């Protein structure tokens, strides 16, 4: 844990001990971390364990966990979450109930989530529902949600993020994570690159709509983002240092969200686009794309749009066009802070720079690469803010306040 907590303290020196204590969890980021799980369970006196995996992550981590836990004599059972009819393992009602039934029948006192983000979301929500803790064994550095409390769940085809629980401990085994497929590493990098626009949108929401803001939480997230950008080559090569930086940054972004209690720091318009595309794919019965791949591509689109908006002076006619009291308030706030907003947008790298970064790690950078067609892209740029109506992003402002020209 020390490395991560040290980085957090450096990024946000104003945080006091009680704030740090509130988010502290046991985190191991090292070669062979998976072999520490059995000893951890013994030390905590757990007697019955369910290991949750899918077909693929069982081979990567589940089997080793099963064998090492067998060896210390702790009763265990494996739940392999089944894919849907498209062949994807998704965090929907069916997956959650599959696990909940196993939990009710086997009555373990802890769950081990062994897999990527989806396995964690299923485990997190099922653990929360049945009132037992879970620990995390990520099999790819693909997402910043391993240690979040929010579980994004697909319920009747709609994506909802439900507050659940975070893990008690994370065992990030570098010898596993460095072997993760390039596409998953690129997805993790894409999820981090998305912080450029999420951090902007958060600042924007705080300036224009009075949304709560924390400089410390923003600093932790920005520090994690910049360390990934600095090490883009090592991450692309999937060398140990690069992957250590990527998984540390993903965990730090998760801890920043825990510290703040909400996801503002890590999720803005780029995530709303990604969620919109995901729901469209579910509706059409198409195969799912990696979360971070969508976020990276979406971030480029949002950057392009925001830079276009920032290139122009504030459109005075918007004040007259506002149709209700809230709109008048928001437009007036944008008008009053337009120069500051333009300055903040300048901190977001332009679309070409972001595309180069994503291409360096082998990730997609244009919508067509991930099968997002022009019509869906255009529609999502106009409607995606509906995904999270409790956030006031610049995308939402642009769509609701007629146009910021
Ligand atoms: Zn994300």
Short mmCIF file of C-alpha atoms and ligand atoms in Angstrom, two decimals:
data_model
loop_
_atom_site.label_atom_id
_atom_site.label_comp_id
_atom_site.label_asym_id
_atom_site.label_seq_id
_atom_site.Cartn_x
_atom_site.Cartn_y
_atom_site.Cartn_z
CA UNK A 1 0.00 0.00 0.00
CA UNK A 2 2.84 2.39 0.77
CA UNK A 3 3.68 3.20 -2.86
CA UNK A 4 0.11 4.13 -3.71
CA UNK A 5 -0.47 6.12 -0.52
CA UNK A 6 2.89 7.91 -0.99
CA UNK A 7 1.92 8.92 -4.50
CA UNK A 8 -1.44 10.16 -3.26
CA UNK A 9 0.21 12.18 -0.47
CA UNK A 10 2.60 13.73 -2.95
CA UNK A 11 -0.19 14.61 -5.37
CA UNK A 12 -2.44 16.06 -2.66
CA UNK A 13 -0.33 17.11 0.34
CA UNK A 14 -3.28 18.98 1.86
CA UNK A 15 -5.10 15.72 2.67
CA UNK A 16 -5.12 14.96 6.38
CA UNK A 17 -4.56 11.57 8.02
CA UNK A 18 -8.27 10.90 8.59
CA UNK A 19 -9.06 11.39 4.89
CA UNK A 20 -6.22 9.04 3.94
CA UNK A 21 -7.31 6.51 6.55
CA UNK A 22 -10.84 6.45 5.10
CA UNK A 23 -9.63 5.18 1.72
CA UNK A 24 -6.80 2.97 2.87
CA UNK A 25 -7.07 -0.62 1.69
CA UNK A 26 -4.53 -3.39 1.36
CA UNK A 27 -3.00 -3.16 -2.10
CA UNK A 28 -0.22 -5.38 -3.40
CA UNK A 29 1.26 -4.48 -6.77
CA UNK A 30 4.09 -6.94 -7.39
CA UNK A 31 5.19 -10.09 -9.12
CA UNK A 32 3.53 -13.10 -7.52
CA UNK A 33 0.87 -11.09 -5.65
CA UNK A 34 -1.64 -13.84 -6.45
CA UNK A 35 0.30 -16.19 -4.14
CA UNK A 36 -0.35 -13.84 -1.21
CA UNK A 37 -4.13 -14.35 -1.36
CA UNK A 38 -4.25 -17.67 0.51
CA UNK A 39 -2.10 -16.31 3.37
CA UNK A 40 -4.32 -13.23 3.54
CA UNK A 41 -7.44 -15.41 3.87
CA UNK A 42 -5.75 -17.48 6.59
CA UNK A 43 -4.63 -14.41 8.49
CA UNK A 44 -8.16 -13.01 8.42
CA UNK A 45 -9.57 -16.41 9.50
CA UNK A 46 -11.84 -16.84 6.49
CA UNK A 47 -13.13 -20.38 6.22
CA UNK A 48 -15.15 -20.53 3.02
CA UNK A 49 -14.40 -18.75 -0.22
CA UNK A 50 -16.07 -18.34 -3.60
CA UNK A 51 -13.75 -17.48 -6.48
CA UNK A 52 -15.55 -15.64 -9.28
CA UNK A 53 -14.12 -15.76 -12.79
CA UNK A 54 -15.10 -16.28 -16.41
CA UNK A 55 -13.77 -19.01 -18.68
CA UNK A 56 -10.74 -16.95 -19.64
CA UNK A 57 -9.82 -15.44 -16.27
CA UNK A 58 -10.22 -18.81 -14.59
CA UNK A 59 -7.28 -20.01 -16.68
CA UNK A 60 -5.29 -16.84 -15.97
CA UNK A 61 -5.87 -16.56 -12.23
CA UNK A 62 -8.81 -18.64 -10.98
CA UNK A 63 -7.07 -22.00 -11.15
CA UNK A 64 -3.98 -20.76 -9.30
CA UNK A 65 -6.19 -19.25 -6.61
CA UNK A 66 -8.14 -22.49 -6.30
CA UNK A 67 -4.95 -24.56 -5.94
CA UNK A 68 -3.22 -22.25 -3.47
CA UNK A 69 -6.37 -21.91 -1.35
CA UNK A 70 -6.86 -25.70 -1.42
CA UNK A 71 -3.32 -26.08 -0.15
CA UNK A 72 -3.99 -24.07 3.01
CA UNK A 73 -7.16 -26.07 3.63
CA UNK A 74 -9.76 -23.33 3.19
CA UNK A 75 -13.01 -24.59 1.66
CA UNK A 76 -13.61 -23.04 -1.73
CA UNK A 77 -15.77 -23.15 -4.81
CA UNK A 78 -15.46 -21.52 -8.20
CA UNK A 79 -18.29 -19.70 -9.99
CA UNK A 80 -17.66 -19.29 -13.71
CA UNK A 81 -19.93 -16.49 -14.92
CA UNK A 82 -21.55 -17.53 -18.17
CA UNK A 83 -21.51 -15.36 -21.29
CA UNK A 84 -24.73 -13.98 -22.80
CA UNK A 85 -26.07 -15.03 -26.20
CA UNK A 86 -23.56 -12.73 -27.93
CA UNK A 87 -20.73 -14.49 -26.14
CA UNK A 88 -19.99 -11.59 -23.76
CA UNK A 89 -19.78 -11.80 -20.00
CA UNK A 90 -21.72 -8.74 -18.85
CA UNK A 91 -22.77 -7.38 -15.46
CA UNK A 92 -26.51 -7.87 -15.91
CA UNK A 93 -29.36 -9.41 -13.88
CA UNK A 94 -28.57 -12.91 -15.14
CA UNK A 95 -24.91 -12.81 -14.14
CA UNK A 96 -25.65 -11.31 -10.74
CA UNK A 97 -28.35 -13.86 -9.95
CA UNK A 98 -26.09 -16.69 -11.13
CA UNK A 99 -23.55 -15.62 -8.52
CA UNK A 100 -26.08 -14.76 -5.79
CA UNK A 101 -27.55 -18.27 -6.01
CA UNK A 102 -24.09 -19.81 -5.64
CA UNK A 103 -23.44 -17.54 -2.67
CA UNK A 104 -26.71 -18.56 -1.03
CA UNK A 105 -26.01 -22.25 -1.58
CA UNK A 106 -22.33 -22.35 -0.63
CA UNK A 107 -22.53 -19.58 2.04
CA UNK A 108 -18.92 -18.37 1.81
CA UNK A 109 -17.62 -15.65 4.13
CA UNK A 110 -15.68 -13.89 1.37
CA UNK A 111 -15.61 -13.56 -2.44
CA UNK A 112 -12.55 -13.30 -4.64
CA UNK A 113 -13.16 -11.43 -7.88
CA UNK A 114 -10.63 -12.83 -10.35
CA UNK A 115 -10.97 -11.03 -13.64
CA UNK A 116 -11.40 -7.75 -15.39
CA UNK A 117 -13.84 -4.94 -14.64
CA UNK A 118 -17.02 -6.86 -15.41
CA UNK A 119 -16.21 -9.74 -13.08
CA UNK A 120 -15.52 -7.14 -10.40
CA UNK A 121 -18.85 -5.37 -10.97
CA UNK A 122 -20.78 -8.65 -10.73
CA UNK A 123 -18.84 -9.69 -7.61
CA UNK A 124 -19.11 -6.26 -5.99
CA UNK A 125 -22.86 -6.11 -6.37
CA UNK A 126 -23.46 -9.74 -5.35
CA UNK A 127 -21.15 -9.32 -2.33
CA UNK A 128 -22.99 -6.18 -1.29
CA UNK A 129 -26.38 -7.85 -1.76
CA UNK A 130 -25.45 -10.86 0.37
CA UNK A 131 -23.56 -8.80 2.95
CA UNK A 132 -20.12 -10.35 2.57
CA UNK A 133 -16.79 -8.74 1.69
CA UNK A 134 -14.72 -9.28 -1.45
CA UNK A 135 -11.12 -9.01 -2.51
CA UNK A 136 -9.85 -8.15 -5.97
CA UNK A 137 -7.46 -10.03 -8.24
CA UNK A 138 -7.37 -8.04 -11.48
CA UNK A 139 -6.28 -9.99 -14.54
CA UNK A 140 -5.73 -6.97 -16.81
CA UNK A 141 -4.96 -3.28 -16.20
CA UNK A 142 -8.03 -2.38 -18.23
CA UNK A 143 -10.23 -0.11 -16.11
CA UNK A 144 -10.20 2.14 -13.05
CA UNK A 145 -13.17 0.47 -11.40
CA UNK A 146 -11.46 -2.35 -9.45
CA UNK A 147 -11.63 -0.47 -6.17
CA UNK A 148 -14.73 1.64 -6.76
CA UNK A 149 -17.91 1.32 -4.73
CA UNK A 150 -20.17 1.92 -7.68
CA UNK A 151 -21.26 -1.08 -9.71
CA UNK A 152 -22.31 -0.25 -13.26
CA UNK A 153 -25.07 -2.79 -13.86
CA UNK A 154 -27.06 -3.47 -17.01
CA UNK A 155 -30.67 -3.70 -15.89
CA UNK A 156 -33.23 -4.51 -18.58
CA UNK A 157 -30.83 -3.14 -21.16
CA UNK A 158 -30.21 0.15 -19.35
CA UNK A 159 -26.95 0.93 -17.64
CA UNK A 160 -27.26 2.05 -14.04
CA UNK A 161 -24.48 2.65 -11.56
CA UNK A 162 -25.53 1.37 -8.16
CA UNK A 163 -23.62 2.04 -4.96
CA UNK A 164 -22.27 -1.25 -3.64
CA UNK A 165 -18.96 -1.89 -1.86
CA UNK A 166 -15.26 -1.65 -2.61
CA UNK A 167 -12.82 -4.53 -2.10
CA UNK A 168 -11.02 -5.07 1.22
CA UNK A 169 -7.78 -5.78 -0.63
CA UNK A 170 -6.32 -5.77 -4.15
CA UNK A 171 -3.75 -8.30 -5.32
CA UNK A 172 -2.36 -6.88 -8.57
CA UNK A 173 0.09 -9.48 -9.83
CA UNK A 174 2.49 -7.86 -12.29
CA UNK A 175 3.47 -11.21 -13.81
CA UNK A 176 -0.23 -11.64 -14.75
CA UNK A 177 -0.91 -8.02 -15.74
CA UNK A 178 2.14 -7.75 -18.04
CA UNK A 179 0.76 -10.75 -19.96
CA UNK A 180 -2.63 -9.12 -20.52
CA UNK A 181 -3.58 -8.65 -24.17
CA UNK A 182 -2.42 -5.40 -25.75
CA UNK A 183 -6.05 -4.39 -26.34
CA UNK A 184 -6.80 -4.54 -22.61
CA UNK A 185 -3.70 -2.56 -21.71
CA UNK A 186 -4.69 0.00 -24.34
CA UNK A 187 -8.19 0.07 -22.81
CA UNK A 188 -6.77 0.84 -19.37
CA UNK A 189 -4.69 3.60 -20.91
CA UNK A 190 -7.84 4.87 -22.72
CA UNK A 191 -9.76 4.96 -19.43
CA UNK A 192 -6.92 7.09 -17.97
CA UNK A 193 -6.72 9.38 -21.04
CA UNK A 194 -10.44 10.05 -20.52
CA UNK A 195 -9.50 11.90 -17.32
CA UNK A 196 -8.40 14.86 -19.46
CA UNK A 197 -12.02 15.58 -20.35
CA UNK A 198 -13.59 14.28 -17.11
CA UNK A 199 -11.39 16.62 -15.06
CA UNK A 200 -12.38 19.49 -17.32
CA UNK A 201 -16.10 18.66 -17.12
CA UNK A 202 -15.89 18.44 -13.35
CA UNK A 203 -14.28 21.88 -13.15
CA UNK A 204 -16.89 23.19 -15.58
CA UNK A 205 -19.76 21.75 -13.52
CA UNK A 206 -18.35 23.32 -10.37
CA UNK A 207 -17.93 26.74 -12.01
CA UNK A 208 -21.26 26.82 -13.83
CA UNK A 209 -23.63 24.65 -11.82
CA UNK A 210 -22.07 24.80 -8.34
CA UNK A 211 -21.29 21.06 -8.32
CA UNK A 212 -19.10 20.00 -5.38
CA UNK A 213 -15.38 20.04 -6.17
CA UNK A 214 -12.20 18.89 -4.46
CA UNK A 215 -8.80 20.18 -5.54
CA UNK A 216 -7.08 17.25 -3.78
CA UNK A 217 -9.19 14.64 -5.58
CA UNK A 218 -8.61 16.38 -8.92
CA UNK A 219 -4.85 16.55 -8.22
CA UNK A 220 -4.63 12.84 -7.41
CA UNK A 221 -6.46 11.99 -10.63
CA UNK A 222 -4.37 14.39 -12.75
CA UNK A 223 -1.15 13.05 -11.26
CA UNK A 224 -2.21 9.48 -12.09
CA UNK A 225 -3.14 10.54 -15.64
CA UNK A 226 0.13 12.40 -16.26
CA UNK A 227 2.27 9.54 -14.98
CA UNK A 228 0.63 7.28 -17.59
CA UNK A 229 1.22 9.81 -20.35
CA UNK A 230 4.85 10.14 -19.29
CA UNK A 231 5.32 6.39 -19.47
CA UNK A 232 3.36 5.79 -22.65
CA UNK A 233 6.28 3.94 -24.27
CA UNK A 234 6.80 1.57 -21.36
CA UNK A 235 3.06 0.94 -21.22
CA UNK A 236 3.01 0.24 -24.97
CA UNK A 237 5.84 -2.27 -24.50
CA UNK A 238 3.97 -3.77 -21.53
CA UNK A 239 7.17 -3.79 -19.53
CA UNK A 240 6.95 -4.17 -15.79
CA UNK A 241 7.48 -0.51 -14.94
CA UNK A 242 4.93 0.65 -17.48
CA UNK A 243 2.30 -1.79 -16.29
CA UNK A 244 3.06 -0.95 -12.66
CA UNK A 245 2.42 2.72 -13.49
CA UNK A 246 -0.78 1.94 -15.37
CA UNK A 247 -2.34 -0.29 -12.70
CA UNK A 248 -1.21 2.11 -9.93
CA UNK A 249 -2.82 5.00 -11.78
CA UNK A 250 -6.05 3.09 -12.33
CA UNK A 251 -6.18 2.21 -8.63
CA UNK A 252 -5.36 5.80 -7.65
CA UNK A 253 -8.16 7.11 -9.85
CA UNK A 254 -10.47 4.63 -8.08
CA UNK A 255 -9.23 5.80 -4.67
CA UNK A 256 -9.81 9.42 -5.71
CA UNK A 257 -13.44 8.55 -6.45
CA UNK A 258 -13.75 6.80 -3.08
CA UNK A 259 -12.31 9.84 -1.37
CA UNK A 260 -14.83 12.11 -3.07
CA UNK A 261 -17.72 9.68 -2.74
CA UNK A 262 -18.77 10.23 -6.35
CA UNK A 263 -17.28 9.62 -9.78
CA UNK A 264 -16.95 13.22 -11.06
CA UNK A 265 -13.14 13.09 -11.21
CA UNK A 266 -13.05 10.05 -13.45
CA UNK A 267 -16.19 10.31 -15.53
CA UNK A 268 -17.40 13.18 -17.70
CA UNK A 269 -18.86 13.54 -21.18
CA UNK A 270 -16.42 10.94 -22.59
CA UNK A 271 -17.92 8.33 -20.23
CA UNK A 272 -21.44 9.42 -21.08
CA UNK A 273 -20.68 8.83 -24.77
CA UNK A 274 -19.17 5.45 -23.94
CA UNK A 275 -22.22 4.43 -21.89
CA UNK A 276 -24.53 5.62 -24.66
CA UNK A 277 -22.71 3.47 -27.23
CA UNK A 278 -22.73 0.53 -24.85
CA UNK A 279 -26.51 0.70 -24.37
CA UNK A 280 -27.03 1.00 -28.12
CA UNK A 281 -24.93 -2.14 -28.64
CA UNK A 282 -26.96 -4.00 -26.01
CA UNK A 283 -30.20 -2.93 -27.69
CA UNK A 284 -28.95 -4.12 -31.07
CA UNK A 285 -27.56 -7.36 -29.64
CA UNK A 286 -24.05 -6.47 -30.84
CA UNK A 287 -20.91 -7.74 -29.14
CA UNK A 288 -19.56 -5.48 -26.43
CA UNK A 289 -16.45 -3.33 -26.78
CA UNK A 290 -13.88 -2.77 -24.06
CA UNK A 291 -14.93 0.09 -21.79
CA UNK A 292 -11.59 1.91 -21.98
CA UNK A 293 -11.41 1.55 -25.77
CA UNK A 294 -14.72 3.41 -26.04
CA UNK A 295 -13.67 6.00 -23.46
CA UNK A 296 -10.41 6.76 -25.31
CA UNK A 297 -12.18 7.20 -28.65
CA UNK A 298 -14.93 9.27 -26.99
CA UNK A 299 -12.38 11.49 -25.24
CA UNK A 300 -10.93 12.48 -28.63
CA UNK A 301 -14.39 13.41 -29.91
CA UNK A 302 -15.14 15.44 -26.79
CA UNK A 303 -11.74 17.18 -26.98
CA UNK A 304 -12.37 18.13 -30.62
CA UNK A 305 -15.83 19.52 -29.81
CA UNK A 306 -14.66 21.43 -26.71
CA UNK A 307 -11.71 22.99 -28.54
CA UNK A 308 -14.11 24.11 -31.29
CA UNK A 309 -16.38 25.69 -28.67
CA UNK A 310 -13.43 27.36 -26.95
CA UNK A 311 -12.13 28.85 -30.19
CA UNK A 312 -15.06 31.26 -30.35
CA UNK A 313 -16.04 34.15 -28.11
CA UNK A 314 -19.08 33.66 -25.89
CA UNK A 315 -22.28 33.79 -27.99
CA UNK A 316 -24.16 36.68 -26.42
CA UNK A 317 -27.49 35.68 -28.01
CA UNK A 318 -27.60 32.61 -25.74
CA UNK A 319 -28.66 34.83 -22.85
CA UNK A 320 -31.80 35.90 -24.69
CA UNK A 321 -32.46 32.35 -25.89
CA UNK A 322 -32.49 30.81 -22.39
CA UNK A 323 -36.02 29.65 -21.70
CA UNK A 324 -36.22 29.15 -17.94
CA UNK A 325 -34.65 30.34 -14.69
CA UNK A 326 -32.05 27.57 -14.45
CA UNK A 327 -31.00 28.08 -18.05
CA UNK A 328 -30.62 31.80 -17.46
CA UNK A 329 -28.46 31.09 -14.39
CA UNK A 330 -26.27 28.64 -16.27
CA UNK A 331 -25.84 30.81 -19.35
CA UNK A 332 -25.01 33.80 -17.17
CA UNK A 333 -22.43 31.74 -15.28
CA UNK A 334 -20.86 30.55 -18.54
CA UNK A 335 -20.78 34.12 -19.81
CA UNK A 336 -19.14 35.38 -16.63
CA UNK A 337 -16.50 32.63 -16.67
CA UNK A 338 -16.04 32.12 -20.39
CA UNK A 339 -12.36 33.09 -20.41
CA UNK A 340 -11.62 30.78 -17.49
CA UNK A 341 -13.52 27.98 -19.25
CA UNK A 342 -11.57 28.60 -22.48
CA UNK A 343 -8.35 28.44 -20.47
CA UNK A 344 -9.36 25.15 -18.85
CA UNK A 345 -10.12 23.68 -22.29
CA UNK A 346 -6.59 24.59 -23.36
CA UNK A 347 -5.36 22.12 -20.72
CA UNK A 348 -7.01 19.29 -22.68
CA UNK A 349 -4.63 18.06 -25.40
CA UNK A 350 -6.10 18.48 -28.87
CA UNK A 351 -7.66 15.57 -30.75
CA UNK A 352 -4.51 14.78 -32.76
CA UNK A 353 -2.29 14.62 -29.69
CA UNK A 354 -4.74 12.30 -27.93
CA UNK A 355 -5.02 10.12 -31.03
CA UNK A 356 -1.23 9.78 -31.21
CA UNK A 357 -1.08 8.72 -27.55
CA UNK A 358 -3.76 6.07 -28.01
CA UNK A 359 -2.17 4.81 -31.22
CA UNK A 360 1.16 4.48 -29.41
CA UNK A 361 -0.31 1.90 -27.04
CA UNK A 362 -2.11 0.16 -29.90
CA UNK A 363 -5.57 1.39 -28.97
CA UNK A 364 -8.32 2.57 -31.32
CA UNK A 365 -8.59 6.32 -31.83
CA UNK A 366 -11.41 6.81 -34.35
CA UNK A 367 -15.06 5.72 -33.98
CA UNK A 368 -15.03 3.58 -37.13
CA UNK A 369 -12.24 1.43 -35.66
CA UNK A 370 -14.64 0.27 -32.96
CA UNK A 371 -17.66 0.06 -35.27
CA UNK A 372 -19.31 3.32 -34.19
CA UNK A 373 -20.97 4.73 -37.29
CA UNK A 374 -21.44 8.39 -38.14
CA UNK A 375 -25.16 8.36 -37.27
CA UNK A 376 -24.60 6.89 -33.79
CA UNK A 377 -21.69 9.24 -33.12
CA UNK A 378 -23.73 12.27 -34.10
CA UNK A 379 -26.77 11.15 -32.11
CA UNK A 380 -24.64 10.39 -29.04
CA UNK A 381 -22.97 13.81 -29.18
CA UNK A 382 -26.48 15.29 -28.93
CA UNK A 383 -28.06 12.88 -26.45
CA UNK A 384 -25.37 11.26 -24.28
CA UNK A 385 -25.76 13.82 -21.48
CA UNK A 386 -29.10 12.17 -20.67
CA UNK A 387 -27.11 9.17 -19.37
CA UNK A 388 -26.17 11.14 -16.25
CA UNK A 389 -28.60 13.99 -15.69
CA UNK A 390 -27.07 14.80 -12.30
CA UNK A 391 -23.94 16.14 -14.01
CA UNK A 392 -23.61 19.45 -15.77
CA UNK A 393 -20.94 18.83 -18.42
CA UNK A 394 -20.02 21.19 -21.23
CA UNK A 395 -21.55 18.63 -23.61
CA UNK A 396 -24.84 18.99 -21.77
CA UNK A 397 -24.57 22.77 -21.73
CA UNK A 398 -23.94 22.78 -25.47
CA UNK A 399 -26.96 20.56 -26.09
CA UNK A 400 -29.37 22.17 -23.64
CA UNK A 401 -28.56 25.81 -24.06
CA UNK A 402 -29.30 25.68 -27.81
CA UNK A 403 -25.72 26.11 -28.99
CA UNK A 404 -22.70 27.72 -27.50
CA UNK A 405 -21.51 28.94 -30.85
ZN1 LIG B 1 -14.01 4.40 -16.93
#
